[in-house]
Amino acid sequence: MKKIVTIQDISCFGKCSLTVALPIISAMGIETAVIPTAVLSTHTGGFTNYTFHDLSDDITDIANHWKSLNLHFDAIYTGYLGSASQIKIVSDFFDRFKTSDNFIVVDPVLGDHGKLYAGFTDKFVANMRKLCAKADYIMPNMTEACLLLGLPYTENYNKNFVKETLEKLSKLGCHIPILTGVRFDEKYEGAAAYDPEKDEYFFSFDKHVNRRLHGTGDIFASVFTGAITLNKSVQESLDIAVKFIADCIEATIPCADEMWYGSCFEVCLGKLIDYTKQQ
Ligand code: PXL
């Protein structure tokens, strides 16, 4: 059975990070090991007075135990990390668990809609840039891409800008950068990727549903990582992740009062299982 280890926080309430990654990757038929980086009472988007318990000290202890058990993972996938120093600890984990037959996915969770998430600093961004250099796949949204590249945030862009941004992201040192939340018009939204070795671009779009929901980046990253782990191509993995995100956002429209918690991805998991089998 394929095995992924995912390293990100537990937000006890609000749908994101581990409470999204675990059910999604499991539904795709992949064993999901976890390293929780912090425990928060809620995610930081829209809530105030949330608790934050840092688990940085546990990461190395867990890694030491796993080394003694000779554990091997097909993919190492990171999401929200709690502090600049924690990113360094995760980087050491990569050095110890990367092998010639597995790969690393870094979702450089930094911000959205042109803004850094609460509590993140320039040092955090600089360390995340270094972590991206060790990754096979990174999947920033436009806000995160601009932060990683030190560019001003823009919502007005065209296909050429997306291609140039992907090329610049690949120069951070990762193999394949993926840009999420790409939109050239009102109707369609999706993602784009670039393989610098083949000089090949990939695009995938589905209907744009005009709702801002928390945690969709985490859903995208989890589905993409699952699909690539199942040996699907970059194009197939983008297609599955983009289609599933559109399903999740659409399924959340009837739950307007709960929207700020995250998307109602749970009712779409059956579709994800079908997509995983079909392609
Ligand atoms: O969805 C990314 C994410 C994950 N975990 C926590 C967050 C966020 C985004 O705000 O606050 C705790």
PDB file of C-alpha atoms and ligand atoms in Angstrom:
ATOM      1  CA  MET A   1       0.000   0.000   0.000  1.00  0.00           C
ATOM      2  CA  LYS A   2       1.259   3.496  -0.808  1.00  0.00           C
ATOM      3  CA  LYS A   3       2.154   5.611   2.225  1.00  0.00           C
ATOM      4  CA  ILE A   4       2.284   9.376   2.593  1.00  0.00           C
ATOM      5  CA  VAL A   5       3.473  11.252   5.653  1.00  0.00           C
ATOM      6  CA  THR A   6       1.871  14.646   5.960  1.00  0.00           C
ATOM      7  CA  ILE A   7       3.326  17.300   8.243  1.00  0.00           C
ATOM      8  CA  GLN A   8       0.965  20.130   9.203  1.00  0.00           C
ATOM      9  CA  ASP A   9      -1.141  21.442  12.077  1.00  0.00           C
ATOM     10  CA  ILE A  10      -4.346  20.185  13.617  1.00  0.00           C
ATOM     11  CA  SER A  11      -6.917  22.950  13.655  1.00  0.00           C
ATOM     12  CA  CYS A  12      -9.430  21.362  16.020  1.00  0.00           C
ATOM     13  CA  PHE A  13     -12.351  23.238  14.496  1.00  0.00           C
ATOM     14  CA  GLY A  14     -12.517  24.649  10.984  1.00  0.00           C
ATOM     15  CA  LYS A  15     -11.783  22.487   7.983  1.00  0.00           C
ATOM     16  CA  CYS A  16      -8.155  22.673   6.884  1.00  0.00           C
ATOM     17  CA  SER A  17      -4.735  21.076   7.272  1.00  0.00           C
ATOM     18  CA  LEU A  18      -4.782  17.611   8.888  1.00  0.00           C
ATOM     19  CA  THR A  19      -8.566  17.328   9.292  1.00  0.00           C
ATOM     20  CA  VAL A  20      -8.732  17.696   5.494  1.00  0.00           C
ATOM     21  CA  ALA A  21      -5.564  15.838   4.438  1.00  0.00           C
ATOM     22  CA  LEU A  22      -6.335  12.682   6.446  1.00  0.00           C
ATOM     23  CA  PRO A  23      -9.811  11.905   5.087  1.00  0.00           C
ATOM     24  CA  ILE A  24      -8.911  12.941   1.543  1.00  0.00           C
ATOM     25  CA  ILE A  25      -5.698  10.949   1.183  1.00  0.00           C
ATOM     26  CA  SER A  26      -7.296   7.953   2.923  1.00  0.00           C
ATOM     27  CA  ALA A  27     -10.270   8.097   0.547  1.00  0.00           C
ATOM     28  CA  MET A  28      -7.792   7.841  -2.314  1.00  0.00           C
ATOM     29  CA  GLY A  29      -6.660   4.472  -0.925  1.00  0.00           C
ATOM     30  CA  ILE A  30      -3.343   5.676   0.487  1.00  0.00           C
ATOM     31  CA  GLU A  31      -2.121   5.166   4.050  1.00  0.00           C
ATOM     32  CA  THR A  32      -1.691   8.550   5.743  1.00  0.00           C
ATOM     33  CA  ALA A  33       0.853   8.951   8.519  1.00  0.00           C
ATOM     34  CA  VAL A  34       0.843  12.322  10.260  1.00  0.00           C
ATOM     35  CA  ILE A  35       3.184  14.605  12.136  1.00  0.00           C
ATOM     36  CA  PRO A  36       1.110  17.355  13.764  1.00  0.00           C
ATOM     37  CA  THR A  37       3.172  20.551  13.917  1.00  0.00           C
ATOM     38  CA  ALA A  38       0.858  22.439  16.275  1.00  0.00           C
ATOM     39  CA  VAL A  39      -2.598  22.162  17.807  1.00  0.00           C
ATOM     40  CA  LEU A  40      -4.869  25.188  17.360  1.00  0.00           C
ATOM     41  CA  SER A  41      -8.418  25.495  18.641  1.00  0.00           C
ATOM     42  CA  THR A  42      -9.444  26.791  15.189  1.00  0.00           C
ATOM     43  CA  HIS A  43      -7.678  27.895  12.030  1.00  0.00           C
ATOM     44  CA  THR A  44      -6.451  31.489  12.021  1.00  0.00           C
ATOM     45  CA  GLY A  45      -8.622  32.743   9.149  1.00  0.00           C
ATOM     46  CA  GLY A  46     -11.651  34.611  10.432  1.00  0.00           C
ATOM     47  CA  PHE A  47     -11.461  33.377  14.025  1.00  0.00           C
ATOM     48  CA  THR A  48      -9.953  35.391  16.893  1.00  0.00           C
ATOM     49  CA  ASN A  49      -8.570  34.291  20.288  1.00  0.00           C
ATOM     50  CA  TYR A  50      -7.613  30.869  18.991  1.00  0.00           C
ATOM     51  CA  THR A  51      -5.185  28.758  21.033  1.00  0.00           C
ATOM     52  CA  PHE A  52      -1.830  27.668  19.588  1.00  0.00           C
ATOM     53  CA  HIS A  53       0.203  24.824  21.071  1.00  0.00           C
ATOM     54  CA  ASP A  54       3.537  24.359  19.328  1.00  0.00           C
ATOM     55  CA  LEU A  55       4.687  20.764  18.765  1.00  0.00           C
ATOM     56  CA  SER A  56       8.094  21.537  17.223  1.00  0.00           C
ATOM     57  CA  ASP A  57       9.936  19.561  19.918  1.00  0.00           C
ATOM     58  CA  ASP A  58       7.975  16.406  19.074  1.00  0.00           C
ATOM     59  CA  ILE A  59       8.927  16.389  15.396  1.00  0.00           C
ATOM     60  CA  THR A  60      12.524  15.234  15.921  1.00  0.00           C
ATOM     61  CA  ASP A  61      11.474  12.682  18.565  1.00  0.00           C
ATOM     62  CA  ILE A  62       8.925  11.202  16.165  1.00  0.00           C
ATOM     63  CA  ALA A  63      11.522  11.161  13.366  1.00  0.00           C
ATOM     64  CA  ASN A  64      14.051   9.402  15.637  1.00  0.00           C
ATOM     65  CA  HIS A  65      11.542   6.711  16.541  1.00  0.00           C
ATOM     66  CA  TRP A  66      10.519   6.242  12.907  1.00  0.00           C
ATOM     67  CA  LYS A  67      14.170   5.897  11.873  1.00  0.00           C
ATOM     68  CA  SER A  68      14.558   3.108  14.444  1.00  0.00           C
ATOM     69  CA  LEU A  69      11.569   1.379  12.797  1.00  0.00           C
ATOM     70  CA  ASN A  70      13.076   1.849   9.312  1.00  0.00           C
ATOM     71  CA  LEU A  71       9.898   3.497   8.032  1.00  0.00           C
ATOM     72  CA  HIS A  72       9.743   4.572   4.411  1.00  0.00           C
ATOM     73  CA  PHE A  73       7.193   6.843   2.748  1.00  0.00           C
ATOM     74  CA  ASP A  74       6.266   7.183  -0.913  1.00  0.00           C
ATOM     75  CA  ALA A  75       5.721  10.908  -0.394  1.00  0.00           C
ATOM     76  CA  ILE A  76       6.459  13.528   2.239  1.00  0.00           C
ATOM     77  CA  TYR A  77       3.899  16.318   2.100  1.00  0.00           C
ATOM     78  CA  THR A  78       3.977  19.493   4.189  1.00  0.00           C
ATOM     79  CA  GLY A  79       1.298  22.141   4.721  1.00  0.00           C
ATOM     80  CA  TYR A  80       0.848  24.896   7.329  1.00  0.00           C
ATOM     81  CA  LEU A  81       3.938  25.180   9.534  1.00  0.00           C
ATOM     82  CA  GLY A  82       3.919  27.114  12.772  1.00  0.00           C
ATOM     83  CA  SER A  83       7.167  29.111  12.928  1.00  0.00           C
ATOM     84  CA  ALA A  84      10.394  29.946  11.093  1.00  0.00           C
ATOM     85  CA  SER A  85      12.365  27.614  13.383  1.00  0.00           C
ATOM     86  CA  GLN A  86       9.871  24.802  12.812  1.00  0.00           C
ATOM     87  CA  ILE A  87      10.511  25.034   9.054  1.00  0.00           C
ATOM     88  CA  LYS A  88      14.182  24.196   9.754  1.00  0.00           C
ATOM     89  CA  ILE A  89      13.176  21.131  11.766  1.00  0.00           C
ATOM     90  CA  VAL A  90      10.963  19.983   8.884  1.00  0.00           C
ATOM     91  CA  SER A  91      13.865  20.568   6.499  1.00  0.00           C
ATOM     92  CA  ASP A  92      15.988  18.183   8.622  1.00  0.00           C
ATOM     93  CA  PHE A  93      13.159  15.644   8.430  1.00  0.00           C
ATOM     94  CA  PHE A  94      13.379  15.873   4.609  1.00  0.00           C
ATOM     95  CA  ASP A  95      17.129  15.165   4.764  1.00  0.00           C
ATOM     96  CA  ARG A  96      16.527  12.055   6.830  1.00  0.00           C
ATOM     97  CA  PHE A  97      13.494  10.619   5.009  1.00  0.00           C
ATOM     98  CA  LYS A  98      14.067  11.575   1.352  1.00  0.00           C
ATOM     99  CA  THR A  99      15.231   8.559  -0.642  1.00  0.00           C
ATOM    100  CA  SER A 100      15.880   7.948  -4.340  1.00  0.00           C
ATOM    101  CA  ASP A 101      12.388   6.484  -4.777  1.00  0.00           C
ATOM    102  CA  ASN A 102      10.165   8.977  -2.978  1.00  0.00           C
ATOM    103  CA  PHE A 103       9.311  12.633  -3.459  1.00  0.00           C
ATOM    104  CA  ILE A 104       8.590  15.779  -1.473  1.00  0.00           C
ATOM    105  CA  VAL A 105       5.565  18.055  -1.796  1.00  0.00           C
ATOM    106  CA  VAL A 106       5.651  21.470  -0.124  1.00  0.00           C
ATOM    107  CA  ASP A 107       2.467  23.488   0.017  1.00  0.00           C
ATOM    108  CA  PRO A 108       4.036  26.807   1.040  1.00  0.00           C
ATOM    109  CA  VAL A 109       1.136  28.019   3.191  1.00  0.00           C
ATOM    110  CA  LEU A 110       1.833  31.732   3.679  1.00  0.00           C
ATOM    111  CA  GLY A 111      -1.270  33.729   2.878  1.00  0.00           C
ATOM    112  CA  ASP A 112      -4.126  34.481   0.515  1.00  0.00           C
ATOM    113  CA  HIS A 113      -5.775  37.407  -1.275  1.00  0.00           C
ATOM    114  CA  GLY A 114      -2.504  39.383  -1.193  1.00  0.00           C
ATOM    115  CA  LYS A 115      -1.954  39.088   2.573  1.00  0.00           C
ATOM    116  CA  LEU A 116       0.296  37.035   4.869  1.00  0.00           C
ATOM    117  CA  TYR A 117      -1.607  34.871   7.359  1.00  0.00           C
ATOM    118  CA  ALA A 118      -1.608  36.026  10.997  1.00  0.00           C
ATOM    119  CA  GLY A 119       1.689  35.597  12.820  1.00  0.00           C
ATOM    120  CA  PHE A 120       3.918  35.022   9.781  1.00  0.00           C
ATOM    121  CA  THR A 121       7.073  37.130   9.301  1.00  0.00           C
ATOM    122  CA  ASP A 122       9.644  37.877   6.567  1.00  0.00           C
ATOM    123  CA  LYS A 123      11.929  35.307   8.197  1.00  0.00           C
ATOM    124  CA  PHE A 124       9.163  32.728   7.910  1.00  0.00           C
ATOM    125  CA  VAL A 125       8.803  33.506   4.188  1.00  0.00           C
ATOM    126  CA  ALA A 126      12.599  33.282   3.698  1.00  0.00           C
ATOM    127  CA  ASN A 127      12.739  29.864   5.384  1.00  0.00           C
ATOM    128  CA  MET A 128       9.749  28.632   3.381  1.00  0.00           C
ATOM    129  CA  ARG A 129      11.587  29.683   0.192  1.00  0.00           C
ATOM    130  CA  LYS A 130      14.510  27.454   1.275  1.00  0.00           C
ATOM    131  CA  LEU A 131      12.147  24.568   2.039  1.00  0.00           C
ATOM    132  CA  CYS A 132      10.664  24.895  -1.468  1.00  0.00           C
ATOM    133  CA  ALA A 133      14.177  24.400  -2.900  1.00  0.00           C
ATOM    134  CA  LYS A 134      14.144  20.858  -1.467  1.00  0.00           C
ATOM    135  CA  ALA A 135      10.742  19.957  -2.914  1.00  0.00           C
ATOM    136  CA  ASP A 136       9.790  18.008  -6.009  1.00  0.00           C
ATOM    137  CA  TYR A 137       6.417  19.768  -6.181  1.00  0.00           C
ATOM    138  CA  ILE A 138       5.350  23.097  -4.674  1.00  0.00           C
ATOM    139  CA  MET A 139       1.833  24.507  -4.967  1.00  0.00           C
ATOM    140  CA  PRO A 140       1.515  28.171  -3.992  1.00  0.00           C
ATOM    141  CA  ASN A 141      -1.471  30.348  -4.780  1.00  0.00           C
ATOM    142  CA  MET A 142      -0.729  33.711  -6.440  1.00  0.00           C
ATOM    143  CA  THR A 143      -0.259  35.454  -3.060  1.00  0.00           C
ATOM    144  CA  GLU A 144       2.258  32.839  -1.961  1.00  0.00           C
ATOM    145  CA  ALA A 145       4.041  32.826  -5.330  1.00  0.00           C
ATOM    146  CA  CYS A 146       4.487  36.617  -5.147  1.00  0.00           C
ATOM    147  CA  LEU A 147       5.753  36.377  -1.554  1.00  0.00           C
ATOM    148  CA  LEU A 148       8.207  33.614  -2.465  1.00  0.00           C
ATOM    149  CA  LEU A 149       9.477  35.567  -5.472  1.00  0.00           C
ATOM    150  CA  GLY A 150       9.481  38.972  -3.758  1.00  0.00           C
ATOM    151  CA  LEU A 151       7.056  40.379  -6.338  1.00  0.00           C
ATOM    152  CA  PRO A 152       4.117  42.730  -5.724  1.00  0.00           C
ATOM    153  CA  TYR A 153       0.787  40.890  -5.536  1.00  0.00           C
ATOM    154  CA  THR A 154      -1.473  41.238  -8.531  1.00  0.00           C
ATOM    155  CA  GLU A 155      -4.913  39.919  -9.508  1.00  0.00           C
ATOM    156  CA  ASN A 156      -4.583  41.213 -13.062  1.00  0.00           C
ATOM    157  CA  TYR A 157      -2.523  38.731 -14.986  1.00  0.00           C
ATOM    158  CA  ASN A 158      -2.586  36.798 -18.228  1.00  0.00           C
ATOM    159  CA  LYS A 159      -1.329  33.415 -19.418  1.00  0.00           C
ATOM    160  CA  ASN A 160       2.152  34.778 -20.142  1.00  0.00           C
ATOM    161  CA  PHE A 161       2.454  36.142 -16.615  1.00  0.00           C
ATOM    162  CA  VAL A 162       1.450  32.743 -15.199  1.00  0.00           C
ATOM    163  CA  LYS A 163       4.044  30.994 -17.366  1.00  0.00           C
ATOM    164  CA  GLU A 164       6.748  33.465 -16.329  1.00  0.00           C
ATOM    165  CA  THR A 165       5.793  33.090 -12.667  1.00  0.00           C
ATOM    166  CA  LEU A 166       6.002  29.301 -12.923  1.00  0.00           C
ATOM    167  CA  GLU A 167       9.403  29.556 -14.577  1.00  0.00           C
ATOM    168  CA  LYS A 168      10.658  31.828 -11.784  1.00  0.00           C
ATOM    169  CA  LEU A 169       9.230  29.455  -9.157  1.00  0.00           C
ATOM    170  CA  SER A 170      11.067  26.529 -10.759  1.00  0.00           C
ATOM    171  CA  LYS A 171      14.301  28.480 -10.297  1.00  0.00           C
ATOM    172  CA  LEU A 172      13.773  28.379  -6.524  1.00  0.00           C
ATOM    173  CA  GLY A 173      15.034  24.810  -6.940  1.00  0.00           C
ATOM    174  CA  CYS A 174      11.884  22.663  -6.915  1.00  0.00           C
ATOM    175  CA  HIS A 175      11.231  20.267  -9.808  1.00  0.00           C
ATOM    176  CA  ILE A 176       7.652  21.144 -10.693  1.00  0.00           C
ATOM    177  CA  PRO A 177       5.879  24.281  -9.446  1.00  0.00           C
ATOM    178  CA  ILE A 178       2.087  24.409  -9.535  1.00  0.00           C
ATOM    179  CA  LEU A 179       0.156  27.654  -9.277  1.00  0.00           C
ATOM    180  CA  THR A 180      -3.324  27.297  -7.765  1.00  0.00           C
ATOM    181  CA  GLY A 181      -6.377  29.559  -7.986  1.00  0.00           C
ATOM    182  CA  VAL A 182      -5.522  30.639 -11.547  1.00  0.00           C
ATOM    183  CA  ARG A 183      -8.297  32.624 -13.224  1.00  0.00           C
ATOM    184  CA  PHE A 184      -8.241  34.486 -16.550  1.00  0.00           C
ATOM    185  CA  ASP A 185     -11.975  35.282 -16.664  1.00  0.00           C
ATOM    186  CA  GLU A 186     -15.155  35.112 -14.589  1.00  0.00           C
ATOM    187  CA  LYS A 187     -16.163  31.655 -15.763  1.00  0.00           C
ATOM    188  CA  TYR A 188     -13.244  29.337 -15.101  1.00  0.00           C
ATOM    189  CA  GLU A 189     -10.755  28.737 -12.321  1.00  0.00           C
ATOM    190  CA  GLY A 190      -7.981  26.183 -12.049  1.00  0.00           C
ATOM    191  CA  ALA A 191      -4.281  25.540 -11.761  1.00  0.00           C
ATOM    192  CA  ALA A 192      -1.154  25.598 -13.898  1.00  0.00           C
ATOM    193  CA  ALA A 193       2.128  23.706 -13.669  1.00  0.00           C
ATOM    194  CA  TYR A 194       5.519  23.753 -15.330  1.00  0.00           C
ATOM    195  CA  ASP A 195       8.047  21.005 -15.924  1.00  0.00           C
ATOM    196  CA  PRO A 196      11.361  22.786 -16.614  1.00  0.00           C
ATOM    197  CA  GLU A 197      13.126  19.586 -17.710  1.00  0.00           C
ATOM    198  CA  LYS A 198      10.639  19.073 -20.538  1.00  0.00           C
ATOM    199  CA  ASP A 199       9.878  22.813 -20.879  1.00  0.00           C
ATOM    200  CA  GLU A 200       6.201  21.814 -20.738  1.00  0.00           C
ATOM    201  CA  TYR A 201       3.277  23.767 -19.243  1.00  0.00           C
ATOM    202  CA  PHE A 202       0.077  22.197 -17.938  1.00  0.00           C
ATOM    203  CA  PHE A 203      -3.263  23.918 -17.375  1.00  0.00           C
ATOM    204  CA  SER A 204      -6.510  22.642 -15.919  1.00  0.00           C
ATOM    205  CA  PHE A 205      -9.720  24.595 -15.418  1.00  0.00           C
ATOM    206  CA  ASP A 206     -13.228  23.961 -14.174  1.00  0.00           C
ATOM    207  CA  LYS A 207     -16.173  26.247 -13.498  1.00  0.00           C
ATOM    208  CA  HIS A 208     -15.428  29.194 -11.184  1.00  0.00           C
ATOM    209  CA  VAL A 209     -17.824  29.343  -8.245  1.00  0.00           C
ATOM    210  CA  ASN A 210     -17.756  32.789  -6.721  1.00  0.00           C
ATOM    211  CA  ARG A 211     -17.201  31.867  -3.059  1.00  0.00           C
ATOM    212  CA  ARG A 212     -14.145  32.403  -0.874  1.00  0.00           C
ATOM    213  CA  LEU A 213     -13.721  29.324   1.263  1.00  0.00           C
ATOM    214  CA  HIS A 214     -11.085  28.477   3.782  1.00  0.00           C
ATOM    215  CA  GLY A 215      -8.989  25.332   3.271  1.00  0.00           C
ATOM    216  CA  THR A 216      -9.419  24.854  -0.471  1.00  0.00           C
ATOM    217  CA  GLY A 217      -5.632  25.111  -0.926  1.00  0.00           C
ATOM    218  CA  ASP A 218      -5.199  22.256   1.546  1.00  0.00           C
ATOM    219  CA  ILE A 219      -7.767  20.174  -0.325  1.00  0.00           C
ATOM    220  CA  PHE A 220      -6.005  20.876  -3.620  1.00  0.00           C
ATOM    221  CA  ALA A 221      -2.587  19.939  -2.219  1.00  0.00           C
ATOM    222  CA  SER A 222      -3.908  16.741  -0.602  1.00  0.00           C
ATOM    223  CA  VAL A 223      -5.664  15.547  -3.764  1.00  0.00           C
ATOM    224  CA  PHE A 224      -2.738  16.441  -6.023  1.00  0.00           C
ATOM    225  CA  THR A 225      -0.259  14.671  -3.701  1.00  0.00           C
ATOM    226  CA  GLY A 226      -2.505  11.602  -3.544  1.00  0.00           C
ATOM    227  CA  ALA A 227      -2.906  11.450  -7.318  1.00  0.00           C
ATOM    228  CA  ILE A 228       0.825  11.862  -8.042  1.00  0.00           C
ATOM    229  CA  THR A 229       1.564   9.173  -5.426  1.00  0.00           C
ATOM    230  CA  LEU A 230      -0.768   6.852  -7.333  1.00  0.00           C
ATOM    231  CA  ASN A 231       1.489   7.406 -10.393  1.00  0.00           C
ATOM    232  CA  LYS A 232      -0.947   9.623 -12.244  1.00  0.00           C
ATOM    233  CA  SER A 233       0.585  12.186 -14.596  1.00  0.00           C
ATOM    234  CA  VAL A 234       0.889  15.870 -13.714  1.00  0.00           C
ATOM    235  CA  GLN A 235      -1.983  16.662 -16.095  1.00  0.00           C
ATOM    236  CA  GLU A 236      -4.246  13.938 -14.644  1.00  0.00           C
ATOM    237  CA  SER A 237      -3.412  14.980 -11.080  1.00  0.00           C
ATOM    238  CA  LEU A 238      -4.191  18.633 -11.840  1.00  0.00           C
ATOM    239  CA  ASP A 239      -7.459  17.631 -13.517  1.00  0.00           C
ATOM    240  CA  ILE A 240      -8.634  15.543 -10.542  1.00  0.00           C
ATOM    241  CA  ALA A 241      -7.687  18.218  -7.978  1.00  0.00           C
ATOM    242  CA  VAL A 242      -9.279  21.075  -9.942  1.00  0.00           C
ATOM    243  CA  LYS A 243     -12.494  19.123 -10.573  1.00  0.00           C
ATOM    244  CA  PHE A 244     -12.752  18.075  -6.932  1.00  0.00           C
ATOM    245  CA  ILE A 245     -12.261  21.654  -5.676  1.00  0.00           C
ATOM    246  CA  ALA A 246     -15.091  22.847  -7.941  1.00  0.00           C
ATOM    247  CA  ASP A 247     -17.307  20.043  -6.564  1.00  0.00           C
ATOM    248  CA  CYS A 248     -16.461  20.983  -2.959  1.00  0.00           C
ATOM    249  CA  ILE A 249     -17.179  24.691  -3.434  1.00  0.00           C
ATOM    250  CA  GLU A 250     -20.459  23.958  -5.185  1.00  0.00           C
ATOM    251  CA  ALA A 251     -21.491  21.538  -2.421  1.00  0.00           C
ATOM    252  CA  THR A 252     -20.899  24.282   0.167  1.00  0.00           C
ATOM    253  CA  ILE A 253     -23.281  26.833  -1.361  1.00  0.00           C
ATOM    254  CA  PRO A 254     -26.369  25.413   0.441  1.00  0.00           C
ATOM    255  CA  CYS A 255     -24.479  25.658   3.791  1.00  0.00           C
ATOM    256  CA  ALA A 256     -24.053  29.455   3.660  1.00  0.00           C
ATOM    257  CA  ASP A 257     -23.965  29.891   7.450  1.00  0.00           C
ATOM    258  CA  GLU A 258     -21.042  27.459   7.814  1.00  0.00           C
ATOM    259  CA  MET A 259     -19.005  28.725   4.886  1.00  0.00           C
ATOM    260  CA  TRP A 260     -16.284  30.403   6.845  1.00  0.00           C
ATOM    261  CA  TYR A 261     -15.391  27.106   8.561  1.00  0.00           C
ATOM    262  CA  GLY A 262     -14.316  25.632   5.211  1.00  0.00           C
ATOM    263  CA  SER A 263     -15.899  23.655   2.407  1.00  0.00           C
ATOM    264  CA  CYS A 264     -18.324  20.739   2.677  1.00  0.00           C
ATOM    265  CA  PHE A 265     -15.774  18.433   1.077  1.00  0.00           C
ATOM    266  CA  GLU A 266     -17.116  15.438   3.015  1.00  0.00           C
ATOM    267  CA  VAL A 267     -20.171  14.995   0.786  1.00  0.00           C
ATOM    268  CA  CYS A 268     -17.892  14.918  -2.290  1.00  0.00           C
ATOM    269  CA  LEU A 269     -15.535  12.154  -1.153  1.00  0.00           C
ATOM    270  CA  GLY A 270     -17.502   9.543  -3.151  1.00  0.00           C
ATOM    271  CA  LYS A 271     -16.772  11.538  -6.314  1.00  0.00           C
ATOM    272  CA  LEU A 272     -13.081  11.740  -5.413  1.00  0.00           C
ATOM    273  CA  ILE A 273     -12.960   7.948  -5.092  1.00  0.00           C
ATOM    274  CA  ASP A 274     -14.554   7.676  -8.567  1.00  0.00           C
ATOM    275  CA  TYR A 275     -12.114  10.194 -10.111  1.00  0.00           C
ATOM    276  CA  THR A 276      -9.201   8.328  -8.559  1.00  0.00           C
ATOM    277  CA  LYS A 277     -10.361   5.060 -10.133  1.00  0.00           C
ATOM    278  CA  GLN A 278     -11.359   6.512 -13.509  1.00  0.00           C
ATOM    279  CA  GLN A 279      -8.319   8.351 -14.743  1.00  0.00           C
TER     280      GLN A 279
HETATM  281  O1  PXL B   1      -5.570  26.461   5.238  1.00  0.00           O
HETATM  282  C1  PXL B   1      -4.311  26.772   5.635  1.00  0.00           C
HETATM  283  C2  PXL B   1      -4.218  26.860   7.117  1.00  0.00           C
HETATM  284  C3  PXL B   1      -3.889  25.751   7.858  1.00  0.00           C
HETATM  285  N1  PXL B   1      -3.797  25.788   9.208  1.00  0.00           N
HETATM  286  C4  PXL B   1      -4.056  26.927   9.865  1.00  0.00           C
HETATM  287  C5  PXL B   1      -4.402  28.075   9.188  1.00  0.00           C
HETATM  288  C6  PXL B   1      -4.469  28.058   7.776  1.00  0.00           C
HETATM  289  C7  PXL B   1      -4.805  29.267   7.063  1.00  0.00           C
HETATM  290  O2  PXL B   1      -5.133  30.284   7.592  1.00  0.00           O
HETATM  291  O3  PXL B   1      -4.675  29.191   9.882  1.00  0.00           O
HETATM  292  C8  PXL B   1      -3.942  26.950  11.355  1.00  0.00           C
END
